[in-house]
PDB file of C-alpha atoms in Angstrom:
ATOM      1  CA  ASP A   9      59.922  -8.513  51.223  1.00 69.00           C
ATOM      2  CA  LEU A  10      60.791  -4.821  51.810  1.00 76.00           C
ATOM      3  CA  PHE A  11      57.015  -4.087  51.205  1.00 84.00           C
ATOM      4  CA  LEU A  12      55.963  -6.148  54.010  1.00 85.00           C
ATOM      5  CA  ILE A  13      58.605  -4.873  56.232  1.00 87.00           C
ATOM      6  CA  GLY A  14      57.607  -1.467  55.562  1.00 89.00           C
ATOM      7  CA  LEU A  15      54.234  -1.963  56.500  1.00 91.00           C
ATOM      8  CA  LYS A  16      55.254  -1.862  60.184  1.00 93.00           C
ATOM      9  CA  SER A  17      57.741   0.860  59.832  1.00 95.00           C
ATOM     10  CA  PRO A  18      57.689   4.334  61.113  1.00 96.00           C
ATOM     11  CA  SER A  19      58.729   5.715  57.736  1.00 95.00           C
ATOM     12  CA  ALA A  20      55.584   4.369  56.252  1.00 95.00           C
ATOM     13  CA  MET A  21      53.683   5.700  59.097  1.00 96.00           C
ATOM     14  CA  SER A  22      54.778   9.296  58.243  1.00 96.00           C
ATOM     15  CA  LEU A  23      53.310   8.593  54.912  1.00 96.00           C
ATOM     16  CA  LEU A  24      49.714   7.555  55.558  1.00 96.00           C
ATOM     17  CA  PRO A  25      47.110   9.661  53.883  1.00 95.00           C
ATOM     18  CA  ASP A  26      45.237   9.994  56.947  1.00 96.00           C
ATOM     19  CA  ARG A  27      47.817   9.874  59.465  1.00 96.00           C
ATOM     20  CA  ASP A  28      46.595  12.302  61.745  1.00 96.00           C
ATOM     21  CA  ALA A  29      43.003  11.306  61.962  1.00 96.00           C
ATOM     22  CA  LEU A  30      44.141   7.825  62.050  1.00 97.00           C
ATOM     23  CA  MET A  31      46.438   8.748  65.086  1.00 97.00           C
ATOM     24  CA  ARG A  32      43.249  10.442  66.862  1.00 97.00           C
ATOM     25  CA  ARG A  33      41.056   7.616  66.574  1.00 96.00           C
ATOM     26  CA  ILE A  34      43.810   4.914  67.953  1.00 96.00           C
ATOM     27  CA  PHE A  35      44.723   6.810  70.518  1.00 96.00           C
ATOM     28  CA  ALA A  36      41.684   8.281  71.555  1.00 94.00           C
ATOM     29  CA  PRO A  37      42.008   8.387  75.203  1.00 92.00           C
ATOM     30  CA  GLU A  38      44.991  10.395  74.957  1.00 93.00           C
ATOM     31  CA  TRP A  39      43.369  13.326  72.327  1.00 95.00           C
ATOM     32  CA  ASP A  40      41.604  16.328  73.981  1.00 94.00           C
ATOM     33  CA  ASP A  41      38.932  17.842  71.360  1.00 93.00           C
ATOM     34  CA  LYS A  42      38.872  21.016  73.615  1.00 93.00           C
ATOM     35  CA  THR A  43      42.514  21.778  73.254  1.00 94.00           C
ATOM     36  CA  GLN A  44      43.321  19.979  70.306  1.00 95.00           C
ATOM     37  CA  THR A  45      46.224  18.250  71.924  1.00 96.00           C
ATOM     38  CA  TRP A  46      47.623  15.406  73.368  1.00 95.00           C
ATOM     39  CA  ARG A  47      47.175  14.472  77.047  1.00 93.00           C
ATOM     40  CA  ALA A  48      49.070  11.471  79.223  1.00 87.00           C
ATOM     41  CA  PRO A  49      46.506   8.967  80.521  1.00 85.00           C
ATOM     42  CA  GLU A  50      45.378   9.297  84.005  1.00 85.00           C
ATOM     43  CA  GLY A  51      44.436   6.495  86.853  1.00 84.00           C
ATOM     44  CA  PHE A  52      46.276   4.031  88.883  1.00 81.00           C
ATOM     45  CA  TRP A  53      47.755   1.875  86.022  1.00 80.00           C
ATOM     46  CA  PHE A  54      49.304   4.912  84.176  1.00 79.00           C
ATOM     47  CA  ALA A  55      50.778   6.115  88.112  1.00 81.00           C
ATOM     48  CA  LEU A  56      52.391   2.782  88.526  1.00 84.00           C
ATOM     49  CA  ARG A  57      53.942   2.621  84.862  1.00 81.00           C
ATOM     50  CA  SER A  58      55.154   6.156  85.596  1.00 82.00           C
ATOM     51  CA  TRP A  59      56.731   5.112  89.229  1.00 80.00           C
ATOM     52  CA  PHE A  60      58.630   2.087  87.272  1.00 80.00           C
ATOM     53  CA  ALA A  61      59.491   4.347  84.284  1.00 80.00           C
ATOM     54  CA  GLY A  62      61.160   6.714  86.731  1.00 78.00           C
ATOM     55  CA  LEU A  63      63.091   3.962  88.382  1.00 79.00           C
ATOM     56  CA  LEU A  64      64.566   3.151  84.662  1.00 82.00           C
ATOM     57  CA  GLY A  65      65.269   6.779  84.195  1.00 83.00           C
ATOM     58  CA  ARG A  66      62.360   6.675  80.985  1.00 83.00           C
ATOM     59  CA  PRO A  67      59.766   9.095  80.223  1.00 81.00           C
ATOM     60  CA  ALA A  68      56.421   7.718  81.628  1.00 82.00           C
ATOM     61  CA  TRP A  69      54.882   9.206  78.328  1.00 84.00           C
ATOM     62  CA  THR A  70      55.310  10.062  75.270  1.00 91.00           C
ATOM     63  CA  PRO A  71      52.922  11.528  72.875  1.00 93.00           C
ATOM     64  CA  PRO A  72      51.619   9.809  69.575  1.00 95.00           C
ATOM     65  CA  ASN A  73      54.199   9.696  67.156  1.00 96.00           C
ATOM     66  CA  ASP A  74      55.343   7.456  64.296  1.00 97.00           C
ATOM     67  CA  GLN A  75      56.950   5.168  66.463  1.00 96.00           C
ATOM     68  CA  ARG A  76      54.209   4.723  68.545  1.00 95.00           C
ATOM     69  CA  LEU A  77      51.622   4.326  65.644  1.00 96.00           C
ATOM     70  CA  ALA A  78      54.307   1.633  64.158  1.00 96.00           C
ATOM     71  CA  ALA A  79      54.232  -0.236  67.421  1.00 95.00           C
ATOM     72  CA  TYR A  80      50.614  -0.497  67.377  1.00 95.00           C
ATOM     73  CA  VAL A  81      50.533  -1.669  64.000  1.00 95.00           C
ATOM     74  CA  ALA A  82      53.328  -4.174  64.624  1.00 94.00           C
ATOM     75  CA  GLY A  83      50.921  -5.650  67.499  1.00 92.00           C
ATOM     76  CA  ALA A  84      47.605  -5.445  65.325  1.00 92.00           C
ATOM     77  CA  LEU A  85      48.883  -6.611  61.892  1.00 91.00           C
ATOM     78  CA  SER A  86      49.240  -9.964  60.969  1.00 88.00           C
ATOM     79  CA  ILE A  87      50.519 -11.531  57.736  1.00 86.00           C
ATOM     80  CA  ARG A  88      49.039 -14.738  56.545  1.00 83.00           C
ATOM     81  CA  GLY A  89      50.274 -17.161  53.694  1.00 81.00           C
ATOM     82  CA  THR A  90      47.451 -18.320  51.186  1.00 80.00           C
ATOM     83  CA  ALA A  91      47.103 -21.921  49.269  1.00 82.00           C
ATOM     84  CA  VAL A  92      48.040 -19.497  46.259  1.00 81.00           C
ATOM     85  CA  PRO A  93      51.516 -19.044  45.528  1.00 80.00           C
ATOM     86  CA  ASN A  94      53.074 -15.264  46.157  1.00 78.00           C
ATOM     87  CA  VAL A  95      49.479 -14.272  47.853  1.00 81.00           C
ATOM     88  CA  GLN A  96      49.187 -13.092  51.370  1.00 84.00           C
ATOM     89  CA  HIS A  97      46.280 -12.043  53.347  1.00 84.00           C
ATOM     90  CA  LEU A  98      46.985  -9.031  55.782  1.00 87.00           C
ATOM     91  CA  VAL A  99      44.649  -9.062  58.860  1.00 87.00           C
ATOM     92  CA  ILE A 100      44.339  -5.911  61.390  1.00 89.00           C
ATOM     93  CA  THR A 101      42.551  -7.265  64.706  1.00 86.00           C
ATOM     94  CA  GLY A 102      41.127  -4.977  66.835  1.00 84.00           C
ATOM     95  CA  PRO A 103      37.699  -4.249  68.298  1.00 85.00           C
ATOM     96  CA  ASN A 104      37.012  -1.232  65.649  1.00 88.00           C
ATOM     97  CA  PRO A 105      36.341  -2.937  62.465  1.00 88.00           C
ATOM     98  CA  ALA A 106      35.833   0.357  60.597  1.00 89.00           C
ATOM     99  CA  LEU A 107      38.905   1.676  62.045  1.00 91.00           C
ATOM    100  CA  ALA A 108      40.700  -1.654  60.889  1.00 90.00           C
ATOM    101  CA  VAL A 109      39.623  -1.313  57.659  1.00 90.00           C
ATOM    102  CA  ASP A 110      40.687   2.248  56.956  1.00 93.00           C
ATOM    103  CA  LEU A 111      43.799   1.424  58.758  1.00 93.00           C
ATOM    104  CA  LEU A 112      44.475  -1.563  56.330  1.00 91.00           C
ATOM    105  CA  GLN A 113      43.986   0.982  53.170  1.00 91.00           C
ATOM    106  CA  ASN A 114      46.507   3.792  54.236  1.00 94.00           C
ATOM    107  CA  LEU A 115      48.752   0.804  55.691  1.00 93.00           C
ATOM    108  CA  TYR A 116      48.611  -0.499  51.648  1.00 91.00           C
ATOM    109  CA  ARG A 117      49.313   3.045  50.180  1.00 92.00           C
ATOM    110  CA  ALA A 118      51.875   4.269  52.699  1.00 94.00           C
ATOM    111  CA  ALA A 119      54.237   1.046  52.262  1.00 92.00           C
ATOM    112  CA  ASP A 120      53.886   1.343  48.257  1.00 91.00           C
ATOM    113  CA  GLN A 121      54.533   4.860  48.359  1.00 92.00           C
ATOM    114  CA  LEU A 122      57.917   4.055  50.390  1.00 92.00           C
ATOM    115  CA  SER A 123      58.690   1.539  48.177  1.00 89.00           C
ATOM    116  CA  ARG A 124      58.169   3.605  45.463  1.00 89.00           C
ATOM    117  CA  GLN A 125      60.604   6.426  47.230  1.00 90.00           C
ATOM    118  CA  ARG A 126      63.114   3.782  48.047  1.00 89.00           C
ATOM    119  CA  GLU A 127      63.560   2.689  44.284  1.00 87.00           C
ATOM    120  CA  LEU A 128      63.367   6.032  42.761  1.00 90.00           C
ATOM    121  CA  ALA A 129      66.352   7.293  45.066  1.00 90.00           C
ATOM    122  CA  LYS A 130      68.214   4.182  44.109  1.00 89.00           C
ATOM    123  CA  ALA A 131      67.465   4.692  40.398  1.00 87.00           C
ATOM    124  CA  GLU A 132      68.747   8.188  40.508  1.00 89.00           C
ATOM    125  CA  THR A 133      72.068   7.114  42.163  1.00 90.00           C
ATOM    126  CA  LEU A 134      72.539   4.760  39.750  1.00 90.00           C
ATOM    127  CA  ILE A 135      71.684   6.675  36.491  1.00 88.00           C
ATOM    128  CA  GLN A 136      74.123   9.265  37.510  1.00 90.00           C
ATOM    129  CA  ILE A 137      76.858   6.449  37.868  1.00 90.00           C
ATOM    130  CA  LEU A 138      76.010   5.468  34.739  1.00 89.00           C
ATOM    131  CA  GLN A 139      76.085   8.776  33.076  1.00 89.00           C
ATOM    132  CA  SER A 140      79.239   9.291  34.508  1.00 90.00           C
ATOM    133  CA  GLN A 141      80.444   5.968  33.186  1.00 88.00           C
ATOM    134  CA  LEU A 142      79.313   6.875  29.679  1.00 86.00           C
ATOM    135  CA  ALA A 143      81.062  10.108  29.574  1.00 88.00           C
ATOM    136  CA  ARG A 144      84.362   8.403  30.181  1.00 87.00           C
ATOM    137  CA  ALA A 145      83.801   5.236  28.180  1.00 87.00           C
ATOM    138  CA  SER A 146      85.686   5.190  24.949  1.00 84.00           C
ATOM    139  CA  LEU A 147      85.150   1.933  23.022  1.00 86.00           C
ATOM    140  CA  ALA A 148      81.757   1.643  21.349  1.00 88.00           C
ATOM    141  CA  GLU A 149      80.659  -1.478  22.866  1.00 87.00           C
ATOM    142  CA  GLN A 150      81.232  -0.146  26.449  1.00 87.00           C
ATOM    143  CA  ARG A 151      79.072   2.935  25.493  1.00 88.00           C
ATOM    144  CA  ASP A 152      76.348   0.489  24.206  1.00 90.00           C
ATOM    145  CA  VAL A 153      76.502  -1.774  27.148  1.00 89.00           C
ATOM    146  CA  ILE A 154      75.907   1.313  29.509  1.00 88.00           C
ATOM    147  CA  ALA A 155      73.631   3.100  27.464  1.00 89.00           C
ATOM    148  CA  LYS A 156      71.220  -0.117  27.471  1.00 89.00           C
ATOM    149  CA  ARG A 157      71.542  -0.072  31.570  1.00 88.00           C
ATOM    150  CA  TRP A 158      70.610   3.560  31.662  1.00 88.00           C
ATOM    151  CA  LEU A 159      67.794   3.344  29.293  1.00 89.00           C
ATOM    152  CA  LYS A 160      66.684   0.458  31.752  1.00 88.00           C
ATOM    153  CA  LEU A 161      66.881   2.465  34.656  1.00 87.00           C
ATOM    154  CA  VAL A 162      65.315   5.656  33.274  1.00 88.00           C
ATOM    155  CA  THR A 163      62.345   3.387  32.345  1.00 86.00           C
ATOM    156  CA  ALA A 164      61.935   1.888  35.674  1.00 83.00           C
ATOM    157  CA  GLN A 165      62.202   5.582  37.020  1.00 85.00           C
ATOM    158  CA  ALA A 166      59.325   6.547  34.819  1.00 86.00           C
ATOM    159  CA  LEU A 167      57.076   3.819  35.924  1.00 80.00           C
ATOM    160  CA  ALA A 168      57.935   4.477  39.244  1.00 82.00           C
ATOM    161  CA  ARG A 169      56.494   7.891  38.841  1.00 85.00           C
ATOM    162  CA  SER A 170      53.321   6.866  37.472  1.00 83.00           C
ATOM    163  CA  ASP A 171      50.080   6.632  39.568  1.00 80.00           C
ATOM    164  CA  ALA A 172      49.660   2.970  38.859  1.00 80.00           C
ATOM    165  CA  PRO A 173      50.280   0.714  42.349  1.00 81.00           C
ATOM    166  CA  PHE A 174      54.267  -0.029  42.614  1.00 80.00           C
ATOM    167  CA  ALA A 175      55.062  -2.868  44.846  1.00 79.00           C
ATOM    168  CA  VAL A 176      51.772  -4.593  45.130  1.00 81.00           C
ATOM    169  CA  THR A 177      48.459  -4.261  43.959  1.00 81.00           C
ATOM    170  CA  MET A 178      45.371  -4.844  46.082  1.00 82.00           C
ATOM    171  CA  LEU A 179      43.595  -8.077  44.676  1.00 81.00           C
ATOM    172  CA  GLU A 180      40.668  -7.500  46.875  1.00 82.00           C
ATOM    173  CA  PRO A 181      39.588  -4.593  49.054  1.00 81.00           C
ATOM    174  CA  PRO A 182      39.721  -4.773  53.057  1.00 83.00           C
ATOM    175  CA  SER A 183      36.804  -6.510  54.154  1.00 80.00           C
ATOM    176  CA  ILE A 184      35.054  -7.580  57.532  1.00 80.00           C
ATOM    177  CA  PRO A 185      34.260 -11.288  58.542  1.00 75.00           C
ATOM    178  CA  ALA A 186      30.569 -12.149  58.756  1.00 69.00           C
ATOM    179  CA  GLN A 187      31.487 -13.552  62.560  1.00 65.00           C
ATOM    180  CA  PRO A 188      33.860 -11.671  64.791  1.00 64.00           C
ATOM    181  CA  VAL A 189      37.219 -13.160  65.632  1.00 60.00           C
ATOM    182  CA  SER A 190      36.764 -13.851  68.924  1.00 51.00           C
ATOM    183  CA  PRO A 191      37.236 -11.228  70.914  1.00 49.00           C
ATOM    184  CA  ASN A 192      37.950  -8.790  68.330  1.00 50.00           C
ATOM    185  CA  ILE A 193      37.192  -8.145  64.442  1.00 48.00           C
ATOM    186  CA  SER A 194      39.712  -8.183  61.804  1.00 51.00           C
ATOM    187  CA  GLY A 195      39.490  -6.240  58.489  1.00 54.00           C
ATOM    188  CA  VAL A 196      41.381  -8.240  55.569  1.00 54.00           C
ATOM    189  CA  LEU A 197      43.154  -7.195  52.711  1.00 55.00           C
ATOM    190  CA  LEU A 198      44.243  -9.604  50.195  1.00 56.00           C
ATOM    191  CA  LEU A 199      47.553  -9.041  48.273  1.00 54.00           C
ATOM    192  CA  SER A 200      49.540 -10.902  45.739  1.00 48.00           C
ATOM    193  CA  LEU A 201      53.288 -10.631  45.541  1.00 48.00           C
ATOM    194  CA  ILE A 202      54.495 -11.216  42.141  1.00 41.00           C
ATOM    195  CA  GLY A 203      58.474 -10.909  40.948  1.00 35.00           C
ATOM    196  CA  GLY A 204      58.662  -7.477  38.941  1.00 33.00           C
ATOM    197  CA  VAL A 205      60.525  -5.460  36.631  1.00 30.00           C
ATOM    198  CA  GLY A 206      63.660  -4.588  38.994  1.00 24.00           C
ATOM    199  CA  VAL A 207      61.609  -1.558  40.198  1.00 23.00           C
ATOM    200  CA  GLY A 208      59.884  -3.660  43.235  1.00 21.00           C
ATOM    201  CA  PHE A 209      57.270  -6.315  43.284  1.00 22.00           C
ATOM    202  CA  ILE A 210      54.567  -5.911  40.813  1.00 22.00           C
ATOM    203  CA  VAL A 211      51.211  -7.046  41.702  1.00 28.00           C
ATOM    204  CA  ALA A 212      48.932  -8.338  38.922  1.00 26.00           C
ATOM    205  CA  LEU A 213      44.694  -8.238  39.326  1.00 25.00           C
ATOM    206  CA  LEU A 214      43.370 -11.802  39.541  1.00 28.00           C
TER     207      LEU A 214
END
């Protein structure tokens, strides 16, 4: 599913509503409050990693960016099926439950926005093609078929531009388990993925 894939993509990271604040929380040891800049880690392990990176001709350190954030999410996020068809649990595992909840909420919005942008771009291309075909069509039957397809795409495009959830709807807000998931705590986001109307996946509230 494109939405679930998008959750871990650098493209989605760039759309996180609180991207910069989340980056500073996730990569806190690399953030300098005084200079408001990123700084390379220090210590024995970083020096050792730098030495190996030099042997391989790779940079020892890269300031946090969308690629690093996506790698962090890929390691922390798990997608778990449920007994309910088309319903998934999204779980962030980490030592900071408040951060896990905030990250899940941001990921949901960013992946939904990414799905919306992709569908809008696809619809725009198809609408232009259909408009060109409509201009060349001479038979009434052909024009009628093309016009119906064009109207369907324009309607889908309008839905994608609305403020309503596009790809999925959050059935339950992120929550923190009563007991820690040893050795960490998880925030949980429950999503229901139901087949949509040709413009992505639409999710209905239970």
